[in-house]
Every structure is written in C-alpha cells, then in structure tokens.
Amino acid sequence: MKKLLFISPELPFPPQSGGKVKSMRLLESLAERYRVTFASPLKLDDAHHLAGFEARSPCERHFYSPLDVPRSARNLASSYLQRVPLNVKRTLDIGLQKRIAEVAHEHDIIVLDHYEVFPYLPADYDGVVVYHAHNAYHKLWQRYATLPGNPAKRVVAALEAARVRRYEAAVANRASVVFAAPNDARELVAAGADGERIYDTFHLGDDTQLSLPDLRFEDTKKKLMYVGFLGWEPNVQGLLWFIEDVWPQLQARHPDLRFDIVGKNPDKRLQAAVEASSGIRLTGYVADLQSVYRDSRVSVAPLLFGSGMKVKVLDAMARGIPTVTTSVGAEGIDIENGLQLLVEDDPVRMAERIDELLGDPSLWQQLQSESRKLIRERYTWQRLLSGMHATIAQSLKSHRRRSAGLGAVKAIHAG
C-alpha cells in the first residue's frame, strides 16, 4: 500500500466548520487506500481536542507542534520581511517543518491541505504533490478590502490580497494535482495557475440528511435560523449587515418573528448587536442541528464576502430548509435563483423574499423539493471522493512512468 502524508494548517476536529468537515472526510477516505501520516500545527484550542481526533483518526502516525502566532501589526510586518502572506507565517513552525522534512521522502504522495502549509513541503520532494485548495483565499481579502470601514485596514487587505494571489498560484504550479471548486479554479487560473492540472472538488455538507423525511411547513415555527462559526469575520460582517439592514424590515411586518443564530465563539460586535435587537437569540454551539432544523421555517446565509462553496447553505439545502442567501453565499453552487435558492444582495429585496417564504407554503415546498433534488444529483460525498481518488491514482501512475523514463535516461548516460 502506498504512503501518503497529509499536512493541514489546523486540527480538522471537531468537524464544526465547512473546511474541517471536508478535511476530515477526505482524510478518512484517503486512509482507505493509503497508509496515512497526519501533520499539523496546533492552533487556538486544537490541543484540547487531540484525544477526540486520535480516537477517530485513521492515520498511522501523527506529528503536531503547538503554535500561537497572533494576527498583529508586528507579525504582519514580519511576514513582509519573510516574503510570505500573513497566514503562511501564522502557520509555520520550524520544529514541525524539520520533522516533516525527515519523513517526507518516505511518502509517495503529499497532500497540502490549504495554501498556508506550502512551506512544509521540502524543496527536493519528488513524489506526487496534491494541493487541496479549500478556497481562492485572495478573493476573500479582495472583497474585504471593498467593505466600508477603517481605510487603513482596507489598504492592508488589498495588499494582502495581491500577496495571497501570487502565493496561491505558486502553490498550484508546484503541485501535480490541484483540487478546487469551479469558481475558485477560475480565480486560480486568472492568477497564473496552470488550468491543466486543476480538477473539480467541492465543500459539501452532511448528505446523510437526504435519508431523513421531508420537513413540513405546518410543523415549523415563525423562525429564521443561521448556522456558522461566529468568530469568522465573513460570518460576523454578514450577520451584522442582516441585523442592521434586513431584520428591522422583517420585524415591522412580523413582530412575532424569531431568529436563532447557532454557533460558537460569537464576536463581541455580534453579541452587542443581538443584545440591542429583540427577537434574536445566540444559542451557542448545538450538538444536534436537527433540533434547530426541525422547527425553523427559513435558513438565512447573509454573506457579503468570502470565497468557495458555503457548507451552511449546502447543509440547509440537503435538509430541505428553504434558504435565502446572497450571491456570495450561493457562489459555486449550480443553482437557478428562485428554484433551489432565493438569492438577493439588496436588503430590501432580501426582506421581501424572506417574507414570501414565511407565508407561502407552495413556494416553501418548491424550494425544499428542488434543493434536496440538486444535492442528491450533484453534491454527495460518494460521487465527489470517488472522482478525487481516480484523479490521484492517475497522477501517481503518470509519475511512476515519468520516473521510470528518467531512470532509463540516467542509466544510458551512466553507461
């Protein structure tokens, strides 16, 4: 059995975000075909989850190193001196880098899970390199730079977007295979990546929900729901916009309407906005999301910036909860606006579409049926992972042929 080294910028456990869900599912699936070693720095509260991760991990070996490099002006300046994007600096631990270098050449395949881990790839590694591009992250920085707010932060974000764009293209061009969502693939090619080595992947949700019975309009409450990590800036900014610009319109029409915001580590700005608003509740982390899904009438995903496919949207679609989102929230999903999702960027139009869903069982039923149908046909883990495995296997086969050819040439010259 071939050996594979999986390098991630953080522990993919507990799988409470779209990125961690994808990394964990991919890791488990790869371990069915390869002998896997896992390596990552330990950030934030990762160290507290090591026991839980290793109890579930299918890997033969694990390499970790605690790392705490905050996002600060000092570290930003240092990243410029080191000529790497800020998040690359915040992910690199020299000790872990040396440990990986000691074992890298034992492995036939190295998977780079995010662009931030590129420095862990030894310069002389000659096996198959798989770059799993979770997002085109430079787009996130670009969009953040266009939002109203502190002009200095906007300038920093624009500069960081340019640095990340160049870096992502460099990682893609070093890899043998690149997996990216179609919309992210287009951005990587525009940045200078070789499109010939890029293959489709997606961030998917919990497709086991497709086996659950349909929800019924009459069993729901007059309630909106949102699920996501509440310390992530795109989530925070989107919710603040929704609470300020959309929620007052809805409350004026529906004084009895409620809104549950589900997720951990809520930003202080978000806490303040919720405290100042009536009808909104921060529930904290909820282990069983079905308890939230069952009685919610509408799911909202008010994202103003970000990149890649949004798992919160795919999850709601898989469960059949009619969802209203922005064009950023629907990005990368092959939908027809008004059929599987309602997509609006204007706060007045968004409030109007939510209002329709609250009181129109026929529209509600249509979105439920069509969204589940789309997930079942296009966005399941089995279909996705089978395709990724076939691509990696083909790359490994091509690499063996090239290596054999180079060996023959060297033998001729030596003779």
CSV table of C-alpha atoms in Angstrom, one decimal:
chain,number,residue,atom,x,y,z
A,1,MET,CA,0.0,0.0,0.0
A,2,LYS,CA,1.3,3.5,-0.9
A,3,LYS,CA,2.1,6.0,1.8
A,4,LEU,CA,0.6,9.5,2.0
A,5,LEU,CA,1.5,12.5,4.1
A,6,PHE,CA,-1.4,14.8,4.8
A,7,ILE,CA,-0.4,18.3,6.0
A,8,SER,CA,-3.1,20.6,7.4
A,9,PRO,CA,-2.9,24.1,8.9
A,10,GLU,CA,-5.0,23.0,11.9
A,11,LEU,CA,-6.6,20.0,13.5
A,12,PRO,CA,-9.6,19.0,11.4
A,13,PHE,CA,-11.5,18.2,14.6
A,14,PRO,CA,-14.1,18.7,15.9
A,15,PRO,CA,-15.6,19.0,12.4
A,16,GLN,CA,-17.7,22.1,13.1
A,17,SER,CA,-16.8,24.2,10.1
A,18,GLY,CA,-17.0,23.5,6.4
A,19,GLY,CA,-13.3,23.3,6.0
A,20,LYS,CA,-12.8,20.9,8.9
A,21,VAL,CA,-15.7,18.7,7.7
A,22,LYS,CA,-14.1,18.5,4.2
A,23,SER,CA,-10.6,17.8,5.6
A,24,MET,CA,-11.8,15.1,7.9
A,25,ARG,CA,-13.9,13.4,5.3
A,26,LEU,CA,-11.0,13.5,2.8
A,27,LEU,CA,-8.6,12.2,5.4
A,28,GLU,CA,-10.8,9.3,6.3
A,29,SER,CA,-11.4,8.4,2.7
A,30,LEU,CA,-7.7,8.5,1.8
A,31,ALA,CA,-6.9,6.2,4.6
A,32,GLU,CA,-9.0,3.5,3.0
A,33,ARG,CA,-6.5,3.5,0.1
A,34,TYR,CA,-3.2,4.7,1.5
A,35,ARG,CA,-1.1,4.4,4.7
A,36,VAL,CA,-1.5,7.9,6.0
A,37,THR,CA,0.6,10.2,8.2
A,38,PHE,CA,-1.0,13.4,9.5
A,39,ALA,CA,0.9,16.6,10.4
A,40,SER,CA,-0.3,20.0,11.6
A,41,PRO,CA,0.4,22.8,13.9
A,42,LEU,CA,-1.9,23.1,16.9
A,43,LYS,CA,-3.7,26.4,16.9
A,44,LEU,CA,-6.2,28.0,19.3
A,45,ASP,CA,-7.9,25.2,21.3
A,46,ASP,CA,-6.7,22.4,19.0
A,47,ALA,CA,-4.6,20.8,21.8
A,48,HIS,CA,-7.8,20.2,23.8
A,49,HIS,CA,-9.2,18.1,21.0
A,50,LEU,CA,-6.3,15.8,20.4
A,51,ALA,CA,-7.8,12.8,22.2
A,52,GLY,CA,-11.0,13.1,20.3
A,53,PHE,CA,-9.2,13.5,17.0
A,54,GLU,CA,-6.9,10.5,17.5
A,55,ALA,CA,-9.8,8.3,18.7
A,56,ARG,CA,-11.4,8.9,15.2
A,57,SER,CA,-8.3,9.4,13.1
A,58,PRO,CA,-7.5,6.6,10.6
A,59,CYS,CA,-3.8,7.7,10.4
A,60,GLU,CA,-0.8,5.5,11.3
A,61,ARG,CA,1.2,8.4,12.7
A,62,HIS,CA,0.6,12.0,13.8
A,63,PHE,CA,3.0,14.9,14.0
A,64,TYR,CA,2.0,18.1,15.9
A,65,SER,CA,3.5,21.3,17.3
A,66,PRO,CA,1.8,23.9,19.4
A,67,LEU,CA,1.7,27.3,17.6
A,68,ASP,CA,0.5,30.7,18.6
A,69,VAL,CA,1.3,33.5,16.1
A,70,PRO,CA,-1.5,36.1,16.5
A,71,ARG,CA,-2.8,38.3,13.7
A,72,SER,CA,-1.0,41.5,14.7
A,73,ALA,CA,0.8,44.5,13.1
A,74,ARG,CA,4.1,43.2,14.2
A,75,ASN,CA,3.6,39.8,12.6
A,76,LEU,CA,2.2,41.4,9.5
A,77,ALA,CA,5.4,43.4,9.2
A,78,SER,CA,7.5,40.3,9.9
A,79,SER,CA,5.6,38.4,7.1
A,80,TYR,CA,6.7,41.1,4.7
A,81,LEU,CA,10.3,40.7,5.7
A,82,GLN,CA,9.9,36.9,5.2
A,83,ARG,CA,8.1,37.5,1.9
A,84,VAL,CA,5.1,35.3,2.7
A,85,PRO,CA,1.4,36.1,3.3
A,86,LEU,CA,0.4,36.7,6.9
A,87,ASN,CA,-1.5,33.4,7.3
A,88,VAL,CA,1.5,31.4,6.0
A,89,LYS,CA,3.7,33.0,8.7
A,90,ARG,CA,1.0,32.2,11.3
A,91,THR,CA,1.0,28.5,10.2
A,92,LEU,CA,4.7,27.8,10.0
A,93,ASP,CA,6.5,26.1,12.9
A,94,ILE,CA,10.2,25.5,12.3
A,95,GLY,CA,10.3,22.4,14.5
A,96,LEU,CA,7.4,20.8,12.7
A,97,GLN,CA,8.9,21.7,9.4
A,98,LYS,CA,12.1,19.8,10.3
A,99,ARG,CA,10.2,16.8,11.5
A,100,ILE,CA,8.2,16.7,8.2
A,101,ALA,CA,11.4,17.0,6.2
A,102,GLU,CA,12.8,13.9,8.0
A,103,VAL,CA,9.9,11.7,6.9
A,104,ALA,CA,8.6,13.4,3.7
A,105,HIS,CA,10.6,11.2,1.2
A,106,GLU,CA,9.2,8.0,2.7
A,107,HIS,CA,5.8,9.0,1.2
A,108,ASP,CA,4.6,8.6,-2.3
A,109,ILE,CA,2.1,11.4,-2.0
A,110,ILE,CA,2.0,14.6,0.0
A,111,VAL,CA,-1.4,16.4,0.3
A,112,LEU,CA,-1.2,20.1,1.1
A,113,ASP,CA,-4.5,20.9,2.7
A,114,HIS,CA,-4.7,24.7,2.2
A,115,TYR,CA,-2.1,27.0,0.7
A,116,GLU,CA,-0.7,28.0,4.1
A,117,VAL,CA,1.1,24.7,4.6
A,118,PHE,CA,3.2,25.1,1.4
A,119,PRO,CA,6.5,25.8,3.4
A,120,TYR,CA,6.2,22.4,4.9
A,121,LEU,CA,6.8,20.8,1.5
A,122,PRO,CA,10.5,20.0,1.1
A,123,ALA,CA,12.0,21.7,-1.9
A,124,ASP,CA,13.6,18.5,-3.1
A,125,TYR,CA,10.5,16.3,-2.7
A,126,ASP,CA,10.0,14.3,-5.9
A,127,GLY,CA,6.7,12.5,-5.3
A,128,VAL,CA,3.2,13.4,-6.2
A,129,VAL,CA,2.0,16.7,-4.6
A,130,VAL,CA,-1.7,17.3,-4.2
A,131,TYR,CA,-2.9,20.8,-3.4
A,132,HIS,CA,-6.3,20.9,-1.9
A,133,ALA,CA,-7.4,24.5,-2.4
A,134,HIS,CA,-10.3,25.0,0.0
A,135,ASN,CA,-10.9,28.4,-1.4
A,136,ALA,CA,-9.3,31.1,-3.6
A,137,TYR,CA,-8.4,33.0,-0.5
A,138,HIS,CA,-7.2,36.1,-2.2
A,139,LYS,CA,-10.8,36.7,-3.2
A,140,LEU,CA,-11.8,36.9,0.4
A,141,TRP,CA,-9.1,39.6,1.0
A,142,GLN,CA,-10.2,41.5,-2.1
A,143,ARG,CA,-13.8,41.6,-1.1
A,144,TYR,CA,-12.9,42.6,2.5
A,145,ALA,CA,-11.0,45.5,1.1
A,146,THR,CA,-14.1,46.8,-0.6
A,147,LEU,CA,-16.2,46.9,2.5
A,148,PRO,CA,-16.9,50.2,4.3
A,149,GLY,CA,-14.8,50.7,7.4
A,150,ASN,CA,-11.3,51.6,8.5
A,151,PRO,CA,-9.4,52.9,5.4
A,152,ALA,CA,-6.1,51.6,6.8
A,153,LYS,CA,-7.5,48.1,7.2
A,154,ARG,CA,-8.9,48.2,3.6
A,155,VAL,CA,-5.4,49.1,2.3
A,156,VAL,CA,-3.8,46.3,4.2
A,157,ALA,CA,-6.5,43.8,2.9
A,158,ALA,CA,-5.9,44.9,-0.7
A,159,LEU,CA,-2.1,44.4,-0.3
A,160,GLU,CA,-2.6,41.1,1.3
A,161,ALA,CA,-5.0,40.0,-1.5
A,162,ALA,CA,-2.2,40.6,-4.0
A,163,ARG,CA,0.3,38.6,-1.9
A,164,VAL,CA,-2.0,35.7,-1.4
A,165,ARG,CA,-3.0,35.7,-5.1
A,166,ARG,CA,0.7,35.3,-6.2
A,167,TYR,CA,1.3,32.7,-3.5
A,168,GLU,CA,-1.7,30.6,-4.3
A,169,ALA,CA,-0.7,30.5,-8.0
A,170,ALA,CA,2.8,29.4,-7.0
A,171,VAL,CA,1.5,26.6,-4.8
A,172,ALA,CA,-0.8,25.4,-7.6
A,173,ASN,CA,2.0,25.4,-10.2
A,174,ARG,CA,4.2,23.4,-7.9
A,175,ALA,CA,1.6,20.7,-7.3
A,176,SER,CA,1.0,17.7,-9.5
A,177,VAL,CA,-2.8,17.9,-8.9
A,178,VAL,CA,-4.9,20.8,-7.7
A,179,PHE,CA,-8.4,20.3,-6.4
A,180,ALA,CA,-10.6,23.4,-6.3
A,181,ALA,CA,-14.2,24.4,-6.7
A,182,PRO,CA,-15.0,25.6,-10.2
A,183,ASN,CA,-15.4,29.2,-9.3
A,184,ASP,CA,-12.1,29.1,-7.3
A,185,ALA,CA,-10.4,27.3,-10.2
A,186,ARG,CA,-11.2,30.2,-12.5
A,187,GLU,CA,-9.7,32.6,-10.0
A,188,LEU,CA,-6.5,30.5,-9.7
A,189,VAL,CA,-6.1,30.3,-13.5
A,190,ALA,CA,-6.6,34.1,-13.7
A,191,ALA,CA,-3.8,34.4,-11.1
A,192,GLY,CA,-1.5,32.4,-13.2
A,193,ALA,CA,-2.1,28.8,-12.2
A,194,ASP,CA,-1.9,26.1,-14.9
A,195,GLY,CA,-5.5,25.1,-15.5
A,196,GLU,CA,-4.5,21.7,-17.0
A,197,ARG,CA,-3.7,20.4,-13.5
A,198,ILE,CA,-6.8,21.7,-11.7
A,199,TYR,CA,-9.7,19.3,-11.1
A,200,ASP,CA,-13.1,20.0,-9.5
A,201,THR,CA,-13.9,19.5,-5.9
A,202,PHE,CA,-16.5,20.9,-3.6
A,203,HIS,CA,-17.1,21.6,0.1
A,204,LEU,CA,-20.1,19.5,0.9
A,205,GLY,CA,-22.4,19.3,3.8
A,206,ASP,CA,-24.0,16.4,5.7
A,207,ASP,CA,-25.5,14.4,2.8
A,208,THR,CA,-26.8,11.8,5.2
A,209,GLN,CA,-29.7,14.2,5.8
A,210,LEU,CA,-31.0,13.2,2.4
A,211,SER,CA,-32.3,10.0,4.0
A,212,LEU,CA,-34.4,11.9,6.5
A,213,PRO,CA,-38.1,12.5,5.8
A,214,ASP,CA,-39.2,15.9,4.4
A,215,LEU,CA,-39.9,18.6,6.8
A,216,ARG,CA,-43.4,20.1,6.7
A,217,PHE,CA,-44.3,23.8,6.6
A,218,GLU,CA,-47.1,23.4,9.1
A,219,ASP,CA,-44.6,21.9,11.7
A,220,THR,CA,-42.3,24.8,11.6
A,221,LYS,CA,-42.3,27.9,13.7
A,222,LYS,CA,-42.2,31.5,12.5
A,223,LYS,CA,-38.5,31.5,12.9
A,224,LEU,CA,-35.3,32.1,10.9
A,225,MET,CA,-32.1,30.2,11.5
A,226,TYR,CA,-28.4,30.7,10.8
A,227,VAL,CA,-25.6,28.2,11.5
A,228,GLY,CA,-21.9,29.0,11.4
A,229,PHE,CA,-18.7,29.8,13.3
A,230,LEU,CA,-19.4,33.2,14.9
A,231,GLY,CA,-15.8,34.3,15.3
A,232,TRP,CA,-15.1,34.1,11.5
A,233,GLU,CA,-15.0,37.7,10.0
A,234,PRO,CA,-17.1,37.0,6.9
A,235,ASN,CA,-19.9,35.4,9.1
A,236,VAL,CA,-19.7,38.3,11.6
A,237,GLN,CA,-19.9,41.0,8.9
A,238,GLY,CA,-22.7,39.3,7.1
A,239,LEU,CA,-24.8,38.9,10.3
A,240,LEU,CA,-24.2,42.5,11.4
A,241,TRP,CA,-25.4,43.7,8.0
A,242,PHE,CA,-28.5,41.4,8.3
A,243,ILE,CA,-29.3,42.5,11.8
A,244,GLU,CA,-29.0,46.2,10.9
A,245,ASP,CA,-30.5,46.4,7.4
A,246,VAL,CA,-32.8,43.4,7.0
A,247,TRP,CA,-34.1,42.4,10.4
A,248,PRO,CA,-35.9,45.7,11.2
A,249,GLN,CA,-37.9,45.4,8.0
A,250,LEU,CA,-39.0,41.8,8.9
A,251,GLN,CA,-39.9,42.8,12.4
A,252,ALA,CA,-42.0,45.6,11.2
A,253,ARG,CA,-44.1,43.0,9.2
A,254,HIS,CA,-43.8,40.2,11.7
A,255,PRO,CA,-43.4,41.3,15.3
A,256,ASP,CA,-43.6,37.7,16.5
A,257,LEU,CA,-40.8,36.5,14.2
A,258,ARG,CA,-37.7,34.9,15.9
A,259,PHE,CA,-34.2,34.4,14.7
A,260,ASP,CA,-31.8,31.8,16.1
A,261,ILE,CA,-28.1,32.3,15.4
A,262,VAL,CA,-26.3,29.0,16.1
A,263,GLY,CA,-22.5,28.7,16.5
A,264,LYS,CA,-19.7,29.1,19.0
A,265,ASN,CA,-17.3,31.9,19.9
A,266,PRO,CA,-19.6,34.9,18.9
A,267,ASP,CA,-17.7,38.0,18.2
A,268,LYS,CA,-18.2,40.9,20.7
A,269,ARG,CA,-19.7,43.1,17.9
A,270,LEU,CA,-22.2,40.4,17.2
A,271,GLN,CA,-23.1,39.9,20.8
A,272,ALA,CA,-23.7,43.7,21.2
A,273,ALA,CA,-25.9,43.8,18.1
A,274,VAL,CA,-28.0,40.9,19.3
A,275,GLU,CA,-28.4,42.4,22.8
A,276,ALA,CA,-29.6,45.6,21.1
A,277,SER,CA,-32.2,43.8,19.0
A,278,SER,CA,-35.4,42.0,20.0
A,279,GLY,CA,-36.4,38.6,18.8
A,280,ILE,CA,-32.8,37.4,18.1
A,281,ARG,CA,-31.1,34.7,20.2
A,282,LEU,CA,-27.5,33.4,20.2
A,283,THR,CA,-27.9,29.7,21.0
A,284,GLY,CA,-24.2,28.8,21.3
A,285,TYR,CA,-22.9,25.5,19.9
A,286,VAL,CA,-25.7,23.0,19.3
A,287,ALA,CA,-24.6,19.3,19.1
A,288,ASP,CA,-27.7,18.1,17.3
A,289,LEU,CA,-28.6,20.6,14.5
A,290,GLN,CA,-31.7,18.6,13.7
A,291,SER,CA,-33.3,20.1,16.7
A,292,VAL,CA,-32.8,23.5,15.1
A,293,TYR,CA,-33.7,22.5,11.6
A,294,ARG,CA,-37.0,20.8,12.6
A,295,ASP,CA,-38.8,23.9,13.7
A,296,SER,CA,-37.1,26.6,11.6
A,297,ARG,CA,-39.1,27.9,8.6
A,298,VAL,CA,-36.3,29.7,6.8
A,299,SER,CA,-32.5,29.5,6.7
A,300,VAL,CA,-30.5,32.6,6.0
A,301,ALA,CA,-26.9,33.0,4.9
A,302,PRO,CA,-26.2,36.7,4.6
A,303,LEU,CA,-22.6,36.7,3.4
A,304,LEU,CA,-21.0,39.8,2.0
A,305,PHE,CA,-17.6,38.4,1.2
A,306,GLY,CA,-15.7,35.1,1.3
A,307,SER,CA,-14.8,32.5,-1.3
A,308,GLY,CA,-15.6,28.9,-2.2
A,309,MET,CA,-18.8,27.0,-1.6
A,310,LYS,CA,-20.6,27.6,1.7
A,311,VAL,CA,-21.4,24.4,3.7
A,312,LYS,CA,-24.0,26.2,5.7
A,313,VAL,CA,-26.0,26.7,2.5
A,314,LEU,CA,-25.5,23.1,1.3
A,315,ASP,CA,-26.5,21.6,4.7
A,316,ALA,CA,-29.7,23.6,4.7
A,317,MET,CA,-30.5,22.5,1.1
A,318,ALA,CA,-29.8,18.8,2.0
A,319,ARG,CA,-32.2,19.0,4.9
A,320,GLY,CA,-34.7,20.8,2.7
A,321,ILE,CA,-35.0,24.1,4.6
A,322,PRO,CA,-35.8,26.9,2.2
A,323,THR,CA,-32.8,29.2,2.2
A,324,VAL,CA,-32.3,32.9,1.4
A,325,THR,CA,-28.7,34.0,0.8
A,326,THR,CA,-26.6,36.5,-1.1
A,327,SER,CA,-24.7,35.9,-4.4
A,328,VAL,CA,-21.6,35.2,-2.3
A,329,GLY,CA,-23.5,32.6,-0.3
A,330,ALA,CA,-24.6,30.9,-3.5
A,331,GLU,CA,-21.2,31.0,-5.1
A,332,GLY,CA,-20.0,27.8,-6.7
A,333,ILE,CA,-23.4,26.0,-6.4
A,334,ASP,CA,-25.1,25.3,-9.7
A,335,ILE,CA,-28.5,26.7,-8.8
A,336,GLU,CA,-31.2,28.7,-10.6
A,337,ASN,CA,-32.2,31.6,-8.5
A,338,GLY,CA,-35.8,31.2,-7.4
A,339,LEU,CA,-35.8,27.4,-7.9
A,340,GLN,CA,-33.5,25.9,-5.4
A,341,LEU,CA,-32.4,29.0,-3.5
A,342,LEU,CA,-33.5,32.6,-3.2
A,343,VAL,CA,-30.5,34.9,-3.8
A,344,GLU,CA,-30.6,38.6,-3.1
A,345,ASP,CA,-27.9,41.2,-2.3
A,346,ASP,CA,-30.2,44.1,-1.7
A,347,PRO,CA,-31.5,44.3,1.9
A,348,VAL,CA,-35.0,45.4,0.8
A,349,ARG,CA,-35.3,42.5,-1.7
A,350,MET,CA,-33.9,40.0,0.8
A,351,ALA,CA,-36.5,41.0,3.4
A,352,GLU,CA,-39.2,40.7,0.7
A,353,ARG,CA,-38.1,37.2,-0.3
A,354,ILE,CA,-38.0,36.0,3.3
A,355,ASP,CA,-41.4,37.5,3.9
A,356,GLU,CA,-42.7,35.4,0.9
A,357,LEU,CA,-41.3,32.2,2.4
A,358,LEU,CA,-42.8,32.9,5.8
A,359,GLY,CA,-46.3,32.9,4.4
A,360,ASP,CA,-46.3,30.9,1.1
A,361,PRO,CA,-46.4,27.1,1.6
A,362,SER,CA,-46.3,26.5,-2.1
A,363,LEU,CA,-43.1,28.4,-2.6
A,364,TRP,CA,-41.7,26.9,0.5
A,365,GLN,CA,-42.4,23.4,-0.7
A,366,GLN,CA,-40.9,24.1,-4.1
A,367,LEU,CA,-37.6,25.2,-2.7
A,368,GLN,CA,-37.5,22.3,-0.3
A,369,SER,CA,-38.1,19.7,-3.1
A,370,GLU,CA,-35.7,21.3,-5.6
A,371,SER,CA,-32.9,21.9,-3.2
A,372,ARG,CA,-32.8,18.3,-2.0
A,373,LYS,CA,-33.0,17.1,-5.6
A,374,LEU,CA,-30.0,19.2,-6.6
A,375,ILE,CA,-27.9,17.9,-3.6
A,376,ARG,CA,-28.9,14.3,-4.3
A,377,GLU,CA,-27.9,14.6,-8.0
A,378,ARG,CA,-24.8,16.8,-7.8
A,379,TYR,CA,-23.3,17.2,-4.3
A,380,THR,CA,-22.8,13.9,-2.5
A,381,TRP,CA,-19.6,12.7,-0.8
A,382,GLN,CA,-19.5,9.4,-2.6
A,383,ARG,CA,-19.6,11.0,-6.0
A,384,LEU,CA,-17.0,13.6,-5.0
A,385,LEU,CA,-14.5,11.4,-3.3
A,386,SER,CA,-14.6,8.7,-6.0
A,387,GLY,CA,-13.6,11.3,-8.6
A,388,MET,CA,-10.8,12.7,-6.4
A,389,HIS,CA,-9.4,9.2,-5.8
A,390,ALA,CA,-9.4,8.4,-9.5
A,391,THR,CA,-7.5,11.7,-10.3
A,392,ILE,CA,-4.9,11.0,-7.6
A,393,ALA,CA,-4.4,7.4,-8.8
A,394,GLN,CA,-3.9,8.6,-12.4
A,395,SER,CA,-1.4,11.2,-11.2
A,396,LEU,CA,0.5,8.5,-9.3
A,397,LYS,CA,0.6,6.3,-12.3
A,398,SER,CA,1.8,9.1,-14.6
A,399,HIS,CA,4.5,10.0,-12.0
A,400,ARG,CA,5.8,6.3,-12.0
A,401,ARG,CA,6.0,6.4,-15.8
A,402,ARG,CA,8.0,9.6,-15.8
A,403,SER,CA,10.3,8.3,-13.0
A,404,ALA,CA,10.9,5.1,-14.9
A,405,GLY,CA,11.7,7.1,-18.1
A,406,LEU,CA,14.2,9.4,-16.2
A,407,GLY,CA,15.8,6.3,-14.6
A,408,ALA,CA,16.3,4.8,-18.1
A,409,VAL,CA,17.9,8.0,-19.4
A,410,LYS,CA,20.2,8.2,-16.4
A,411,ALA,CA,21.3,4.6,-17.0
A,412,ILE,CA,22.1,5.3,-20.6
A,413,HIS,CA,24.2,8.3,-19.7
A,414,ALA,CA,25.9,6.4,-17.0
A,415,GLY,CA,26.7,3.6,-19.4
